[in-house]
mmCIF file of C-alpha atoms in Angstrom:
data_model
loop_
_atom_site.group_PDB
_atom_site.id
_atom_site.type_symbol
_atom_site.label_atom_id
_atom_site.label_comp_id
_atom_site.label_asym_id
_atom_site.label_seq_id
_atom_site.Cartn_x
_atom_site.Cartn_y
_atom_site.Cartn_z
ATOM 1 C CA ASP A 1 142.833 62.394 204.164
ATOM 2 C CA GLU A 2 143.202 58.610 203.601
ATOM 3 C CA TYR A 3 145.229 59.006 200.406
ATOM 4 C CA GLN A 4 147.379 61.479 201.831
ATOM 5 C CA LYS A 5 148.212 58.992 204.801
ATOM 6 C CA THR A 6 148.108 55.695 203.410
ATOM 7 C CA GLY A 7 148.164 56.153 199.290
ATOM 8 C CA THR A 8 144.670 54.511 199.422
ATOM 9 C CA VAL A 9 141.025 55.345 198.919
ATOM 10 C CA CYS A 10 138.511 53.022 200.311
ATOM 11 C CA GLY A 11 141.350 50.384 200.799
ATOM 12 C CA GLN A 12 142.319 50.393 197.058
ATOM 13 C CA THR A 13 145.960 51.558 196.325
ATOM 14 C CA LEU A 14 146.274 54.710 194.012
ATOM 15 C CA PRO A 15 149.319 55.888 192.144
ATOM 16 C CA PRO A 16 151.641 58.102 194.003
ATOM 17 C CA GLY A 17 151.708 61.948 193.732
ATOM 18 C CA LEU A 18 147.978 62.792 193.489
ATOM 19 C CA SER A 19 146.842 65.923 194.684
ATOM 20 C CA LEU A 20 143.500 67.469 195.338
ATOM 21 C CA GLY A 21 141.513 67.584 191.989
ATOM 22 C CA SER A 22 143.854 65.074 190.123
ATOM 23 C CA ARG A 23 142.430 62.662 187.595
ATOM 24 C CA LEU A 24 142.820 59.088 188.450
ATOM 25 C CA PRO A 25 144.300 57.138 185.738
ATOM 26 C CA TYR A 26 141.094 54.691 186.036
ATOM 27 C CA PRO A 27 138.034 54.568 187.406
ATOM 28 C CA ILE A 28 137.595 52.951 190.949
ATOM 29 C CA PHE A 29 134.896 51.434 192.906
ATOM 30 C CA THR A 30 134.208 52.719 196.371
ATOM 31 C CA PRO A 31 131.014 51.285 197.894
ATOM 32 C CA THR A 32 129.532 53.218 200.792
ATOM 33 C CA THR A 33 126.127 52.841 202.927
ATOM 34 C CA LYS A 34 123.973 55.635 204.383
ATOM 35 C CA ALA A 35 125.155 56.831 207.884
ATOM 36 C CA HIS A 36 122.817 57.957 210.567
ATOM 37 C CA ALA A 37 124.702 61.455 210.425
ATOM 38 C CA GLY A 38 127.344 62.871 208.324
ATOM 39 C CA HIS A 39 129.220 61.177 205.385
ATOM 40 C CA ASP A 40 128.217 57.941 203.966
ATOM 41 C CA MET A 41 130.419 55.049 205.388
ATOM 42 C CA PRO A 42 132.733 52.989 203.348
ATOM 43 C CA LEU A 43 132.000 49.173 202.807
ATOM 44 C CA ASP A 44 134.573 46.548 202.533
ATOM 45 C CA VAL A 45 135.042 46.302 198.737
ATOM 46 C CA LYS A 46 135.886 42.286 198.849
ATOM 47 C CA GLU A 47 132.513 41.767 201.014
ATOM 48 C CA VAL A 48 130.523 43.754 198.368
ATOM 49 C CA ARG A 49 132.079 41.760 195.376
ATOM 50 C CA ALA A 50 131.429 38.378 197.465
ATOM 51 C CA ARG A 51 127.889 39.294 197.803
ATOM 52 C CA PHE A 52 127.154 41.095 194.424
ATOM 53 C CA PRO A 53 129.691 39.748 191.926
ATOM 54 C CA ASN A 54 128.583 41.879 189.017
ATOM 55 C CA LEU A 55 127.846 45.231 190.972
ATOM 56 C CA GLU A 56 131.449 46.528 190.642
ATOM 57 C CA MET A 57 131.689 45.878 186.800
ATOM 58 C CA ASP A 58 128.177 47.128 186.200
ATOM 59 C CA ALA A 59 129.046 50.484 188.300
ATOM 60 C CA LEU A 60 132.428 51.010 186.541
ATOM 61 C CA TRP A 61 130.978 50.265 183.006
ATOM 62 C CA THR A 62 128.115 53.134 183.825
ATOM 63 C CA TYR A 63 130.823 55.230 184.964
ATOM 64 C CA ILE A 64 132.756 54.754 181.747
ATOM 65 C CA VAL A 65 129.946 55.333 179.453
ATOM 66 C CA LEU A 66 129.007 58.492 181.422
ATOM 67 C CA ALA A 67 132.545 59.762 181.514
ATOM 68 C CA ARG A 68 132.924 59.195 177.726
ATOM 69 C CA TYR A 69 129.679 61.136 176.833
ATOM 70 C CA ASP A 70 130.683 63.966 178.967
ATOM 71 C CA GLU A 71 134.094 64.280 177.275
ATOM 72 C CA THR A 72 132.275 64.626 173.953
ATOM 73 C CA ARG A 73 130.429 67.502 175.580
ATOM 74 C CA ARG A 74 133.695 68.951 176.864
ATOM 75 C CA MET A 75 133.089 68.028 180.250
ATOM 76 C CA LEU A 76 135.068 65.617 182.688
ATOM 77 C CA LEU A 77 133.193 63.528 185.135
ATOM 78 C CA PHE A 78 135.176 63.351 188.349
ATOM 79 C CA ASP A 79 132.956 61.232 190.360
ATOM 80 C CA THR A 80 129.270 60.009 190.773
ATOM 81 C CA LYS A 81 127.211 57.899 192.991
ATOM 82 C CA PHE A 82 125.081 55.132 191.916
ATOM 83 C CA GLU A 83 122.157 53.976 194.294
ATOM 84 C CA PHE A 84 121.658 50.149 194.323
ATOM 85 C CA SER A 85 119.143 48.043 196.187
ATOM 86 C CA GLY A 86 121.139 44.742 196.180
ATOM 87 C CA SER A 87 122.391 44.608 192.495
ATOM 88 C CA THR A 88 119.490 46.657 191.046
ATOM 89 C CA LEU A 89 120.212 50.240 190.144
ATOM 90 C CA CYS A 90 117.474 52.292 191.749
ATOM 91 C CA ASP A 91 117.982 55.926 191.549
ATOM 92 C CA GLU A 92 118.961 58.757 189.050
ATOM 93 C CA VAL A 93 122.268 58.412 187.309
ATOM 94 C CA GLY A 94 124.562 61.192 186.163
ATOM 95 C CA THR A 95 122.776 64.330 187.364
ATOM 96 C CA SER A 96 124.226 67.171 188.825
ATOM 97 C CA ASP A 97 122.665 65.961 192.038
ATOM 98 C CA SER A 98 124.579 62.514 192.008
ATOM 99 C CA SER A 99 127.779 63.779 190.027
ATOM 100 C CA ARG A 100 130.720 66.157 190.199
ATOM 101 C CA ARG A 101 131.730 67.569 186.618
ATOM 102 C CA VAL A 102 133.982 70.361 185.381
ATOM 103 C CA ARG A 103 134.549 71.798 182.098
ATOM 104 C CA ILE A 104 137.481 70.490 180.367
ATOM 105 C CA ALA A 105 138.789 74.282 179.713
ATOM 106 C CA ASP A 106 138.433 74.941 183.356
ATOM 107 C CA TYR A 107 140.370 71.652 184.499
ATOM 108 C CA GLU A 108 143.763 73.630 183.924
ATOM 109 C CA ARG A 109 143.516 75.420 187.258
ATOM 110 C CA VAL A 110 144.355 72.274 189.005
ATOM 111 C CA SER A 111 147.851 72.290 187.483
ATOM 112 C CA VAL A 112 148.406 75.534 189.456
ATOM 113 C CA GLY A 113 146.997 74.330 192.709
ATOM 114 C CA GLU A 114 143.519 75.722 192.174
ATOM 115 C CA LEU A 115 140.202 73.837 192.227
ATOM 116 C CA PRO A 116 137.868 74.433 189.093
ATOM 117 C CA GLU A 117 134.276 75.166 189.334
ATOM 118 C CA PHE A 118 132.308 72.078 189.774
ATOM 119 C CA TYR A 119 128.896 71.792 188.333
ATOM 120 C CA ASP A 120 127.142 70.126 191.136
ATOM 121 C CA LYS A 121 125.298 70.544 194.559
ATOM 122 C CA GLN A 122 128.531 71.394 196.453
ATOM 123 C CA PRO A 123 127.602 75.186 197.333
ATOM 124 C CA GLY A 124 124.365 73.563 198.954
ATOM 125 C CA ARG A 125 126.511 71.184 201.056
ATOM 126 C CA PHE A 126 128.266 74.195 202.089
ATOM 127 C CA TRP A 127 125.466 76.192 203.193
ATOM 128 C CA ALA A 128 123.930 73.222 204.788
ATOM 129 C CA LYS A 129 127.024 72.711 206.932
ATOM 130 C CA GLY A 130 127.128 76.301 207.609
ATOM 131 C CA GLU A 131 123.362 75.983 209.224
ATOM 132 C CA GLY A 132 124.804 73.042 211.167
ATOM 133 C CA VAL A 133 122.805 70.153 209.344
ATOM 134 C CA HIS A 134 125.531 67.951 209.333
ATOM 135 C CA LEU A 135 125.474 67.969 213.234
ATOM 136 C CA LEU A 136 121.587 66.723 213.305
ATOM 137 C CA SER A 137 120.336 63.464 213.747
ATOM 138 C CA PRO A 138 117.540 62.224 211.252
ATOM 139 C CA GLU A 139 116.010 60.114 213.770
ATOM 140 C CA ASP A 140 115.361 63.436 216.269
ATOM 141 C CA PRO A 141 111.858 64.883 215.339
ATOM 142 C CA GLU A 142 113.086 68.316 216.338
ATOM 143 C CA HIS A 143 116.315 68.188 214.078
ATOM 144 C CA ARG A 144 114.076 66.867 211.234
ATOM 145 C CA ALA A 145 111.826 69.945 212.157
ATOM 146 C CA ARG A 146 114.817 72.314 212.327
ATOM 147 C CA VAL A 147 115.973 71.250 208.755
ATOM 148 C CA LYS A 148 112.507 71.615 207.090
ATOM 149 C CA ALA A 149 112.220 74.962 208.486
ATOM 150 C CA LEU A 150 115.384 75.965 206.706
ATOM 151 C CA VAL A 151 115.148 78.068 203.742
ATOM 152 C CA PRO A 152 117.917 78.773 201.335
ATOM 153 C CA HIS A 153 118.932 82.370 200.567
ATOM 154 C CA GLY A 154 118.119 83.597 196.995
ATOM 155 C CA GLN A 155 121.765 83.738 195.888
ATOM 156 C CA LEU A 156 122.397 80.113 196.891
ATOM 157 C CA VAL A 157 119.204 79.022 194.974
ATOM 158 C CA ARG A 158 120.435 81.236 191.678
ATOM 159 C CA GLN A 159 123.961 79.761 191.947
ATOM 160 C CA LEU A 160 122.579 76.081 191.935
ATOM 161 C CA GLN A 161 120.149 76.886 189.016
ATOM 162 C CA GLU A 162 123.186 78.296 187.103
ATOM 163 C CA ARG A 163 125.306 75.177 187.819
ATOM 164 C CA TYR A 164 122.441 72.716 187.196
ATOM 165 C CA GLY A 165 121.438 74.494 184.016
ATOM 166 C CA THR A 166 124.859 75.058 182.676
ATOM 167 C CA SER A 167 125.654 71.303 183.277
ATOM 168 C CA PHE A 168 122.348 70.419 181.585
ATOM 169 C CA LEU A 169 123.182 72.899 178.536
ATOM 170 C CA MET A 170 126.636 71.296 177.672
ATOM 171 C CA ARG A 171 125.498 67.714 178.169
ATOM 172 C CA SER A 172 122.431 67.859 176.194
ATOM 173 C CA GLY A 173 122.788 70.828 173.915
ATOM 174 C CA MET A 174 119.246 72.516 175.427
ATOM 175 C CA THR A 175 118.473 74.801 178.165
ATOM 176 C CA LEU A 176 116.137 73.570 180.753
ATOM 177 C CA SER A 177 113.179 75.748 179.341
ATOM 178 C CA GLU A 178 113.731 74.320 175.945
ATOM 179 C CA PHE A 179 113.596 70.838 177.698
#
């Protein structure tokens, strides 16, 4: 929405004419912080740069290394998140839980206005939203109990297993059972 209105993402100007699913000509740094509910909240890039001078370059360098590796495995890395505590990387990197990938061969769909199949957790997000999870507060004990009681249906579990397994196979050359 921000790009359509202002031509920016997290305050950073992007080239004109991009559509949903377009590849950016260069990686961008879009720092966020956890929100109490809903999506993460954007942080001011200038403030993050001032407080943690090396963080942007560390994040972009890590992204470039992951993206180049993925390209050798016939995949495109669209976006990924890195979790930092201060300037220390403190969570998984490049997994299907933290990254969105697509097969290079499937990316051609974007040119005809379709989104390709991404190898990430998006089906789980759609299911959770359908269950109303996005409307719940993590501070409310009743809401936490409701989330804990949710059980994803077998088709969703199989779909996520297939996506994660395919991504793992393409990136490592091994199936999960071989690993």
